[in-house]
mmCIF file of C-alpha atoms in Angstrom:
data_model
loop_
_atom_site.group_PDB
_atom_site.id
_atom_site.type_symbol
_atom_site.label_atom_id
_atom_site.label_comp_id
_atom_site.label_asym_id
_atom_site.label_seq_id
_atom_site.Cartn_x
_atom_site.Cartn_y
_atom_site.Cartn_z
ATOM 1 C CA MET A 1 9.672 42.041 -95.994
ATOM 2 C CA LEU A 2 8.591 45.661 -94.673
ATOM 3 C CA LEU A 3 7.654 44.132 -91.634
ATOM 4 C CA SER A 4 10.857 42.215 -90.878
ATOM 5 C CA ARG A 5 13.076 45.558 -91.016
ATOM 6 C CA ILE A 6 10.394 47.474 -88.380
ATOM 7 C CA SER A 7 12.035 47.273 -84.707
ATOM 8 C CA GLY A 8 9.543 45.941 -82.122
ATOM 9 C CA LYS A 9 9.455 49.155 -80.258
ATOM 10 C CA ARG A 10 8.931 51.145 -83.506
ATOM 11 C CA LEU A 11 5.980 48.577 -84.594
ATOM 12 C CA ALA A 12 4.340 49.045 -81.186
ATOM 13 C CA ALA A 13 4.376 52.815 -81.679
ATOM 14 C CA MET A 14 2.800 52.903 -84.951
ATOM 15 C CA LEU A 15 0.308 50.411 -84.030
ATOM 16 C CA ALA A 16 -0.830 52.368 -80.840
ATOM 17 C CA ALA A 17 -0.715 55.838 -83.278
ATOM 18 C CA CYS A 18 -3.247 54.083 -85.281
ATOM 19 C CA LEU A 19 -5.446 52.529 -82.267
ATOM 20 C CA THR A 20 -5.282 55.490 -79.717
ATOM 21 C CA PRO A 21 -8.484 57.526 -81.652
ATOM 22 C CA TYR A 22 -10.515 54.344 -81.162
ATOM 23 C CA LEU A 23 -9.510 53.671 -77.882
ATOM 24 C CA ALA A 24 -10.208 56.990 -76.442
ATOM 25 C CA GLY A 25 -13.863 56.859 -77.676
ATOM 26 C CA ALA A 26 -14.580 53.589 -76.717
ATOM 27 C CA PRO A 27 -16.626 53.329 -73.315
ATOM 28 C CA ALA A 28 -14.535 52.411 -70.337
ATOM 29 C CA HIS A 29 -15.475 48.688 -68.669
ATOM 30 C CA ALA A 30 -15.783 48.019 -65.052
ATOM 31 C CA ALA A 31 -12.605 46.775 -63.958
ATOM 32 C CA GLY A 32 -12.066 43.126 -64.979
ATOM 33 C CA GLU A 33 -15.488 42.821 -66.177
ATOM 34 C CA GLU A 34 -16.401 42.600 -69.944
ATOM 35 C CA ILE A 35 -19.906 44.574 -70.665
ATOM 36 C CA ALA A 36 -22.377 42.476 -73.004
ATOM 37 C CA TRP A 37 -23.519 45.720 -74.723
ATOM 38 C CA PRO A 38 -27.409 44.990 -75.955
ATOM 39 C CA LYS A 39 -28.059 46.484 -79.280
ATOM 40 C CA ARG A 40 -31.624 48.457 -78.072
ATOM 41 C CA LEU A 41 -32.528 49.374 -74.746
ATOM 42 C CA ILE A 42 -36.821 49.645 -73.823
ATOM 43 C CA VAL A 43 -37.707 52.502 -71.550
ATOM 44 C CA SER A 44 -41.123 52.601 -70.166
ATOM 45 C CA ALA A 45 -41.821 56.624 -69.328
ATOM 46 C CA PRO A 46 -45.223 58.403 -68.318
ATOM 47 C CA SER A 47 -47.201 59.704 -71.185
ATOM 48 C CA SER A 48 -45.223 61.399 -73.980
ATOM 49 C CA GLY A 49 -44.795 65.091 -73.371
ATOM 50 C CA THR A 50 -44.264 65.099 -69.601
ATOM 51 C CA PRO A 51 -40.914 66.496 -68.240
ATOM 52 C CA ALA A 52 -39.867 62.959 -67.293
ATOM 53 C CA SER A 53 -40.440 61.777 -70.728
ATOM 54 C CA MET A 54 -38.780 64.599 -72.226
ATOM 55 C CA ILE A 55 -35.391 64.413 -69.729
ATOM 56 C CA MET A 56 -35.515 60.340 -70.712
ATOM 57 C CA ALA A 57 -35.443 61.238 -74.290
ATOM 58 C CA SER A 58 -32.418 63.402 -74.315
ATOM 59 C CA ILE A 59 -30.670 60.615 -72.040
ATOM 60 C CA ALA A 60 -31.473 58.347 -74.513
ATOM 61 C CA ARG A 61 -29.352 59.854 -77.255
ATOM 62 C CA VAL A 62 -26.635 60.502 -74.520
ATOM 63 C CA ILE A 63 -26.495 56.632 -74.448
ATOM 64 C CA GLU A 64 -26.939 56.043 -78.193
ATOM 65 C CA LYS A 65 -24.211 58.467 -78.752
ATOM 66 C CA ASN A 66 -21.642 57.208 -75.981
ATOM 67 C CA THR A 67 -22.328 53.373 -76.042
ATOM 68 C CA PRO A 68 -22.671 50.677 -78.325
ATOM 69 C CA ILE A 69 -25.998 50.322 -78.060
ATOM 70 C CA GLN A 70 -27.640 51.373 -80.981
ATOM 71 C CA ARG A 71 -31.356 52.170 -80.152
ATOM 72 C CA VAL A 72 -33.079 53.440 -76.755
ATOM 73 C CA ILE A 73 -36.635 53.400 -77.583
ATOM 74 C CA VAL A 74 -38.683 55.674 -74.822
ATOM 75 C CA GLN A 75 -42.675 54.652 -74.820
ATOM 76 C CA PRO A 76 -45.728 55.168 -72.514
ATOM 77 C CA ILE A 77 -46.238 51.487 -71.760
ATOM 78 C CA GLY A 78 -48.483 52.312 -68.407
ATOM 79 C CA GLY A 79 -48.150 51.779 -64.597
ATOM 80 C CA ILE A 80 -46.119 49.435 -62.243
ATOM 81 C CA ASN A 81 -48.900 46.620 -63.133
ATOM 82 C CA ASN A 82 -47.895 46.864 -66.882
ATOM 83 C CA PHE A 83 -44.294 47.516 -66.907
ATOM 84 C CA ALA A 84 -43.230 45.319 -64.189
ATOM 85 C CA PRO A 85 -44.208 41.920 -65.613
ATOM 86 C CA MET A 86 -42.339 42.940 -69.054
ATOM 87 C CA MET A 87 -39.269 43.971 -67.022
ATOM 88 C CA GLU A 88 -39.261 40.552 -65.282
ATOM 89 C CA LYS A 89 -39.514 38.834 -68.532
ATOM 90 C CA GLY A 90 -36.983 41.036 -70.266
ATOM 91 C CA GLU A 91 -39.010 42.956 -72.773
ATOM 92 C CA VAL A 92 -38.453 45.949 -70.963
ATOM 93 C CA ASP A 93 -34.818 47.168 -69.590
ATOM 94 C CA ILE A 94 -35.263 50.564 -67.825
ATOM 95 C CA ALA A 95 -38.860 52.205 -66.404
ATOM 96 C CA ILE A 96 -39.541 55.569 -64.593
ATOM 97 C CA HIS A 97 -41.705 55.156 -61.802
ATOM 98 C CA SER A 98 -42.283 56.355 -58.143
ATOM 99 C CA GLY A 99 -39.777 55.223 -55.648
ATOM 100 C CA ALA A 100 -42.604 55.043 -53.020
ATOM 101 C CA ASP A 101 -44.850 53.201 -54.991
ATOM 102 C CA VAL A 102 -42.172 50.533 -55.669
ATOM 103 C CA LEU A 103 -41.264 50.174 -51.747
ATOM 104 C CA ALA A 104 -45.238 49.862 -50.959
ATOM 105 C CA HIS A 105 -44.792 46.928 -53.547
ATOM 106 C CA MET A 106 -41.801 45.617 -51.835
ATOM 107 C CA ALA A 107 -43.087 45.874 -48.443
ATOM 108 C CA GLY A 108 -45.807 44.063 -49.398
ATOM 109 C CA LEU A 109 -48.136 47.080 -48.669
ATOM 110 C CA GLU A 110 -49.606 46.662 -52.528
ATOM 111 C CA GLU A 111 -50.415 43.085 -54.207
ATOM 112 C CA ASN A 112 -47.450 41.587 -56.131
ATOM 113 C CA ARG A 113 -44.189 41.908 -54.244
ATOM 114 C CA MET A 114 -42.234 42.935 -57.480
ATOM 115 C CA SER A 115 -38.910 42.428 -55.472
ATOM 116 C CA PHE A 116 -36.739 42.136 -58.257
ATOM 117 C CA MET A 117 -36.242 45.930 -59.101
ATOM 118 C CA ARG A 118 -33.421 48.040 -58.483
ATOM 119 C CA THR A 119 -33.007 51.551 -58.793
ATOM 120 C CA LEU A 120 -30.246 52.762 -61.652
ATOM 121 C CA LEU A 121 -30.532 56.536 -61.020
ATOM 122 C CA PRO A 122 -32.665 59.010 -58.892
ATOM 123 C CA THR A 123 -34.773 61.402 -60.897
ATOM 124 C CA SER A 124 -37.477 63.805 -59.943
ATOM 125 C CA VAL A 125 -38.439 65.016 -56.402
ATOM 126 C CA GLN A 126 -42.122 65.918 -55.299
ATOM 127 C CA ALA A 127 -43.299 67.310 -51.988
ATOM 128 C CA PHE A 128 -46.719 65.828 -50.894
ATOM 129 C CA VAL A 129 -48.990 68.092 -48.566
ATOM 130 C CA VAL A 130 -52.049 69.876 -47.474
ATOM 131 C CA LEU A 131 -52.967 73.072 -49.957
ATOM 132 C CA THR A 132 -55.774 75.291 -48.650
ATOM 133 C CA THR A 133 -56.686 78.667 -48.813
ATOM 134 C CA PRO A 134 -56.606 81.367 -45.794
ATOM 135 C CA ASP A 135 -60.679 81.673 -45.707
ATOM 136 C CA LYS A 136 -61.001 78.298 -44.726
ATOM 137 C CA GLY A 137 -59.301 78.773 -41.086
ATOM 138 C CA ILE A 138 -56.824 75.724 -41.660
ATOM 139 C CA HIS A 139 -53.468 76.645 -40.490
ATOM 140 C CA ASN A 140 -51.878 73.312 -38.958
ATOM 141 C CA LEU A 141 -53.432 69.466 -39.256
ATOM 142 C CA ASN A 142 -55.641 69.393 -36.513
ATOM 143 C CA ALA A 143 -57.925 71.959 -38.231
ATOM 144 C CA LEU A 144 -58.674 69.364 -40.769
ATOM 145 C CA ARG A 145 -61.246 67.892 -38.457
ATOM 146 C CA GLY A 146 -64.853 68.531 -39.909
ATOM 147 C CA LYS A 147 -63.218 69.530 -43.013
ATOM 148 C CA VAL A 148 -64.249 68.105 -46.768
ATOM 149 C CA VAL A 149 -60.938 67.100 -48.268
ATOM 150 C CA TYR A 150 -59.619 65.520 -51.593
ATOM 151 C CA SER A 151 -57.042 63.321 -51.041
ATOM 152 C CA ARG A 152 -57.989 59.768 -52.840
ATOM 153 C CA ASN A 153 -57.278 59.207 -56.533
ATOM 154 C CA PRO A 154 -59.247 56.760 -59.036
ATOM 155 C CA GLY A 155 -57.194 53.670 -59.533
ATOM 156 C CA ASN A 156 -54.541 54.805 -57.544
ATOM 157 C CA THR A 157 -54.064 54.235 -53.642
ATOM 158 C CA MET A 158 -50.090 54.987 -53.272
ATOM 159 C CA PHE A 159 -51.072 57.849 -51.169
ATOM 160 C CA ASP A 160 -54.005 56.606 -49.083
ATOM 161 C CA PRO A 161 -51.240 55.726 -46.076
ATOM 162 C CA VAL A 162 -49.523 59.599 -46.664
ATOM 163 C CA VAL A 163 -52.906 60.813 -45.986
ATOM 164 C CA LYS A 164 -53.568 58.842 -42.514
ATOM 165 C CA ALA A 165 -49.922 59.165 -41.840
ATOM 166 C CA LEU A 166 -50.447 63.072 -41.620
ATOM 167 C CA LEU A 167 -53.724 62.756 -39.955
ATOM 168 C CA ALA A 168 -52.275 60.199 -37.414
ATOM 169 C CA GLY A 169 -49.689 63.450 -36.612
ATOM 170 C CA ALA A 170 -52.730 65.659 -35.313
ATOM 171 C CA GLY A 171 -54.150 62.481 -33.572
ATOM 172 C CA LEU A 172 -57.157 62.325 -36.216
ATOM 173 C CA ALA A 173 -58.484 59.508 -38.656
ATOM 174 C CA GLU A 174 -60.304 59.607 -41.757
ATOM 175 C CA SER A 175 -63.431 59.649 -40.058
ATOM 176 C CA ASP A 176 -62.600 62.733 -38.079
ATOM 177 C CA LEU A 177 -63.054 64.424 -41.892
ATOM 178 C CA LYS A 178 -66.609 65.528 -43.148
ATOM 179 C CA ALA A 179 -65.804 63.787 -46.044
ATOM 180 C CA ASN A 180 -62.791 62.396 -48.131
ATOM 181 C CA LEU A 181 -63.630 62.984 -51.588
ATOM 182 C CA THR A 182 -62.245 61.121 -54.728
ATOM 183 C CA LYS A 183 -60.366 63.440 -57.346
ATOM 184 C CA ALA A 184 -61.315 63.106 -60.865
ATOM 185 C CA ASN A 185 -59.037 65.585 -62.121
ATOM 186 C CA ASN A 186 -57.094 68.902 -60.465
ATOM 187 C CA THR A 187 -59.261 71.566 -62.261
ATOM 188 C CA VAL A 188 -62.786 70.006 -60.474
ATOM 189 C CA ALA A 189 -60.993 69.820 -57.148
ATOM 190 C CA VAL A 190 -59.553 73.122 -57.094
ATOM 191 C CA ALA A 191 -62.584 74.712 -58.607
ATOM 192 C CA ASP A 192 -64.616 73.193 -55.258
ATOM 193 C CA VAL A 193 -62.041 74.655 -53.021
ATOM 194 C CA VAL A 194 -61.996 78.084 -54.581
ATOM 195 C CA GLU A 195 -66.103 77.898 -54.637
ATOM 196 C CA GLY A 196 -66.602 76.761 -51.196
ATOM 197 C CA ARG A 197 -67.654 73.108 -51.856
ATOM 198 C CA ALA A 198 -64.439 71.368 -50.346
ATOM 199 C CA ASP A 199 -61.577 73.083 -48.004
ATOM 200 C CA ALA A 200 -58.225 71.370 -48.770
ATOM 201 C CA LEU A 201 -56.754 69.254 -51.201
ATOM 202 C CA ILE A 202 -54.276 66.631 -49.768
ATOM 203 C CA MET A 203 -51.835 65.715 -52.849
ATOM 204 C CA PRO A 204 -48.157 66.331 -54.124
ATOM 205 C CA ALA A 205 -47.793 70.173 -54.422
ATOM 206 C CA MET A 206 -48.025 71.183 -58.297
ATOM 207 C CA THR A 207 -47.165 74.583 -59.146
ATOM 208 C CA ASN A 208 -50.567 75.140 -61.273
ATOM 209 C CA VAL A 209 -52.719 74.019 -58.719
ATOM 210 C CA VAL A 210 -51.235 76.443 -56.296
ATOM 211 C CA MET A 211 -51.130 79.637 -58.618
ATOM 212 C CA GLU A 212 -54.708 78.926 -59.260
ATOM 213 C CA LEU A 213 -55.610 78.797 -55.447
ATOM 214 C CA ARG A 214 -53.475 81.988 -55.062
ATOM 215 C CA GLN A 215 -55.014 83.825 -58.068
ATOM 216 C CA ALA A 216 -58.354 82.924 -56.764
ATOM 217 C CA LYS A 217 -58.077 83.562 -53.089
ATOM 218 C CA GLY A 218 -54.822 85.778 -52.595
ATOM 219 C CA GLU A 219 -52.642 83.065 -51.215
ATOM 220 C CA CYS A 220 -51.858 79.211 -50.959
ATOM 221 C CA LEU A 221 -51.429 77.785 -47.879
ATOM 222 C CA PHE A 222 -49.088 74.700 -47.553
ATOM 223 C CA ILE A 223 -49.991 72.416 -44.262
ATOM 224 C CA THR A 224 -47.145 70.028 -42.988
ATOM 225 C CA PRO A 225 -46.881 68.405 -39.688
ATOM 226 C CA ALA A 226 -45.435 70.569 -36.795
ATOM 227 C CA ASP A 227 -42.378 69.491 -35.055
ATOM 228 C CA ASP A 228 -44.143 68.108 -32.285
ATOM 229 C CA GLN A 229 -46.494 65.942 -34.628
ATOM 230 C CA MET A 230 -43.236 64.458 -36.290
ATOM 231 C CA PRO A 231 -42.974 61.532 -34.472
ATOM 232 C CA ALA A 232 -46.412 60.175 -35.000
ATOM 233 C CA VAL A 233 -46.478 60.868 -38.707
ATOM 234 C CA LYS A 234 -42.870 59.247 -39.246
ATOM 235 C CA SER A 235 -44.167 56.079 -37.048
ATOM 236 C CA ALA A 236 -47.027 55.800 -39.642
ATOM 237 C CA MET A 237 -45.365 56.627 -42.669
ATOM 238 C CA PRO A 238 -45.135 54.320 -45.556
ATOM 239 C CA PRO A 239 -41.361 53.937 -46.620
ATOM 240 C CA GLY A 240 -39.988 55.696 -49.568
ATOM 241 C CA PHE A 241 -41.125 59.103 -48.006
ATOM 242 C CA TYR A 242 -38.743 61.306 -46.101
ATOM 243 C CA PHE A 243 -38.979 64.936 -44.798
ATOM 244 C CA GLU A 244 -37.402 68.254 -46.100
ATOM 245 C CA THR A 245 -37.730 72.066 -45.778
ATOM 246 C CA LEU A 246 -38.975 73.881 -48.889
ATOM 247 C CA PRO A 247 -37.159 77.070 -49.227
ATOM 248 C CA ALA A 248 -39.511 80.464 -49.400
ATOM 249 C CA GLY A 249 -40.476 81.002 -52.816
ATOM 250 C CA SER A 250 -39.321 77.616 -54.625
ATOM 251 C CA ARG A 251 -40.059 77.285 -57.951
ATOM 252 C CA SER A 252 -40.494 73.747 -58.116
ATOM 253 C CA TYR A 253 -43.746 74.146 -55.813
ATOM 254 C CA GLY A 254 -44.774 77.949 -55.846
ATOM 255 C CA ASN A 255 -44.836 78.379 -52.016
ATOM 256 C CA THR A 256 -44.495 81.884 -50.753
ATOM 257 C CA ASP A 257 -43.236 81.166 -47.325
ATOM 258 C CA GLU A 258 -40.434 78.536 -46.128
ATOM 259 C CA VAL A 259 -42.419 75.289 -45.545
ATOM 260 C CA LYS A 260 -40.841 72.812 -42.831
ATOM 261 C CA ASN A 261 -41.412 69.245 -42.401
ATOM 262 C CA ALA A 262 -42.517 68.589 -45.844
ATOM 263 C CA PRO A 263 -43.388 64.629 -46.760
ATOM 264 C CA MET A 264 -41.071 63.892 -49.980
ATOM 265 C CA TYR A 265 -40.979 61.363 -52.568
ATOM 266 C CA ARG A 266 -38.698 60.683 -55.566
ATOM 267 C CA SER A 267 -38.926 58.668 -58.881
ATOM 268 C CA VAL A 268 -36.371 56.737 -60.074
ATOM 269 C CA LEU A 269 -35.067 55.077 -62.917
ATOM 270 C CA LEU A 270 -35.642 51.461 -62.291
ATOM 271 C CA VAL A 271 -33.841 47.881 -63.818
ATOM 272 C CA SER A 272 -33.806 44.418 -63.110
ATOM 273 C CA GLU A 273 -31.452 43.022 -60.457
ATOM 274 C CA LYS A 274 -30.700 40.906 -63.365
ATOM 275 C CA MET A 275 -28.836 43.729 -65.285
ATOM 276 C CA PRO A 276 -25.359 42.518 -64.964
ATOM 277 C CA LYS A 277 -23.489 45.038 -62.959
ATOM 278 C CA ALA A 278 -20.793 46.123 -65.184
ATOM 279 C CA LEU A 279 -23.388 47.022 -67.703
ATOM 280 C CA ALA A 280 -25.541 48.907 -64.773
ATOM 281 C CA ALA A 281 -22.222 50.790 -63.614
ATOM 282 C CA GLU A 282 -21.336 51.868 -66.954
ATOM 283 C CA LEU A 283 -24.971 53.375 -67.767
ATOM 284 C CA VAL A 284 -24.860 55.336 -64.826
ATOM 285 C CA LYS A 285 -21.523 56.752 -65.572
ATOM 286 C CA VAL A 286 -22.097 57.602 -69.128
ATOM 287 C CA ILE A 287 -25.458 59.636 -68.136
ATOM 288 C CA MET A 288 -23.620 61.480 -65.150
ATOM 289 C CA GLU A 289 -20.546 61.985 -66.916
ATOM 290 C CA HIS A 290 -22.678 63.659 -70.018
ATOM 291 C CA ARG A 291 -25.168 65.597 -67.712
ATOM 292 C CA ASP A 292 -24.544 68.707 -69.173
ATOM 293 C CA GLU A 293 -26.116 67.332 -72.580
ATOM 294 C CA TRP A 294 -29.554 67.056 -70.642
ATOM 295 C CA VAL A 295 -29.896 68.377 -67.854
ATOM 296 C CA GLY A 296 -31.085 71.572 -69.597
ATOM 297 C CA VAL A 297 -33.891 70.130 -71.299
ATOM 298 C CA HIS A 298 -36.518 70.978 -67.950
ATOM 299 C CA GLY A 299 -36.066 72.605 -64.890
ATOM 300 C CA GLN A 300 -36.788 68.889 -63.102
ATOM 301 C CA ALA A 301 -33.650 67.550 -64.513
ATOM 302 C CA LYS A 302 -31.561 69.457 -62.086
ATOM 303 C CA ASP A 303 -32.580 66.613 -59.521
ATOM 304 C CA TRP A 304 -31.822 63.840 -61.443
ATOM 305 C CA GLY A 305 -28.845 61.703 -60.493
ATOM 306 C CA VAL A 306 -28.611 63.872 -56.898
ATOM 307 C CA MET A 307 -29.169 61.020 -54.245
ATOM 308 C CA SER A 308 -31.261 61.167 -51.668
ATOM 309 C CA LEU A 309 -33.332 58.956 -48.590
ATOM 310 C CA GLY A 310 -36.537 57.276 -50.053
ATOM 311 C CA LEU A 311 -34.724 55.262 -52.593
ATOM 312 C CA PRO A 312 -35.348 51.543 -53.601
ATOM 313 C CA PRO A 313 -32.463 49.446 -52.939
ATOM 314 C CA LEU A 314 -29.785 50.237 -55.627
ATOM 315 C CA HIS A 315 -28.577 48.112 -58.391
ATOM 316 C CA GLU A 316 -25.085 46.995 -57.017
ATOM 317 C CA GLY A 317 -23.581 48.340 -60.379
ATOM 318 C CA ALA A 318 -25.179 51.680 -59.630
ATOM 319 C CA ARG A 319 -24.378 51.784 -56.207
ATOM 320 C CA GLU A 320 -20.946 50.845 -57.021
ATOM 321 C CA TYR A 321 -20.681 53.967 -59.271
ATOM 322 C CA PHE A 322 -22.465 56.359 -56.537
ATOM 323 C CA GLU A 323 -20.197 55.204 -53.458
ATOM 324 C CA GLY A 324 -17.071 55.322 -55.548
ATOM 325 C CA LYS A 325 -17.797 59.009 -56.384
ATOM 326 C CA GLY A 326 -18.655 59.874 -52.467
ATOM 327 C CA LEU A 327 -22.018 60.609 -53.331
ATOM 328 C CA ILE A 328 -23.857 58.438 -50.831
ATOM 329 C CA SER A 329 -24.506 59.788 -47.418
ATOM 330 C CA ASP A 330 -23.755 57.342 -44.551
ATOM 331 C CA GLU A 331 -27.452 58.292 -43.706
ATOM 332 C CA GLN A 332 -28.426 56.945 -47.142
ATOM 333 C CA LYS A 333 -26.368 54.161 -47.163
ATOM 334 C CA ALA A 334 -28.153 53.041 -43.683
ATOM 335 C CA GLU A 335 -31.492 53.273 -44.988
ATOM 336 C CA GLN A 336 -29.997 51.214 -48.385
ATOM 337 C CA GLU A 337 -29.570 48.699 -45.998
ATOM 338 C CA THR A 338 -32.667 48.832 -44.200
ATOM 339 C CA PHE A 339 -34.598 48.591 -47.344
ATOM 340 C CA SER A 340 -32.461 45.252 -48.583
ATOM 341 C CA ALA A 341 -32.831 43.499 -45.247
ATOM 342 C CA MET A 342 -36.615 44.032 -45.678
ATOM 343 C CA LEU A 343 -36.401 42.374 -49.242
ATOM 344 C CA SER A 344 -34.484 39.391 -47.668
ATOM 345 C CA GLN A 345 -36.950 39.039 -45.174
ATOM 346 C CA GLY A 346 -39.766 38.700 -47.687
ATOM 347 C CA ASN A 347 -38.070 36.464 -49.913
#
C-alpha cells in the first residue's frame, strides 16, 4: 500500500502541511484548558444607536469572525434590574452597564446585591461635575449654598450619593440648597439654567449640554472639588468613582480649561462569575488583539479595554489576560483586592 512506502518523517511532514492552514486560523486556548465555545452570545446593550451599542456591534462581528461562536446578538434589554436576573439564569451572557452602579449593588447600597457579576472589559469613561454659567456666580462648591440645582434623575438613584459627597466637600447638605430638582430631560434642564429658573446642573459632563450652555451664555463652567475639599469628598464618595484631571479642550467633555479633581466612573462589559475562565480569557484576547477592527467606530471606543480604577471585580480570565500583558497597575490591583474583599464580607 502507498502509506507503507512512506517513511514516518515524511508522513508527519505531509500531515503538518495539510493541517497548518487550519491550525493557524484556530483560536489559541488557555494553557492546559479546553474551551467550551457556546454557539451564540446574548449581549444586553443600551438603546440602539448609542455609541456603546455601535461599538459592541462591531466587536460582535470580530468575535464571530475569530472564534467558533456563530452568532453574537446585541439587543437593548434594559437596566440592571432587567439584565441581571437573566444573566444569573444564563439567558444573557454579556451586559454593558455602569461599573459604579454595579459596585453600589455589590456594596449593598442598592436593593439586590448581584454579587455574581464580574468585569470582562472596561468600556467608556465619564466625568461627573457641576455645570453652570458665569452669570450665576458659582466658582466653587461652596457657592452652591442657596442655589437651585438639577441633580436628580427619575428612576435612577445612582448619582444621589455622589451629589451628597460633592456637597460634603463644601460642608453642605441638600438642605442647604434652595432647591434640588428632578431632571425630566436635558433640554428642559438646560433651558431652565439659560432662562434663569435654575443655577446649575450636577450631572455627567455631556458635550451637547456643555455646548448649549456655552452658546447661550458665552461659557460653560466645570465646578469640581478644590484640593482642600478632596479628603471630605473621597470619604463620602461611593465605590466605583475615582478622580482625574481633564485636559483643556477635551473633545470628550467640551471643557475650555483644565479641570482638576473631576470625579470619574466607568462603564464595563459584565459577565457572570460562572463563565469559564478559559472562555473569558480568550474573549478578551480576541477583542484586544483585533482592536484595530472596532476602535474607529466611535470616538468613545478609544477608552474600551483601557484599565483604570473604578472597575467592579475582574473575571479571573480577564484578570489573567490583563496581568499577563502588564496592563494593570499596582494601584488598580490593590483596588481590585479591596472590592473582592467587600464581596467576601457580604457573602
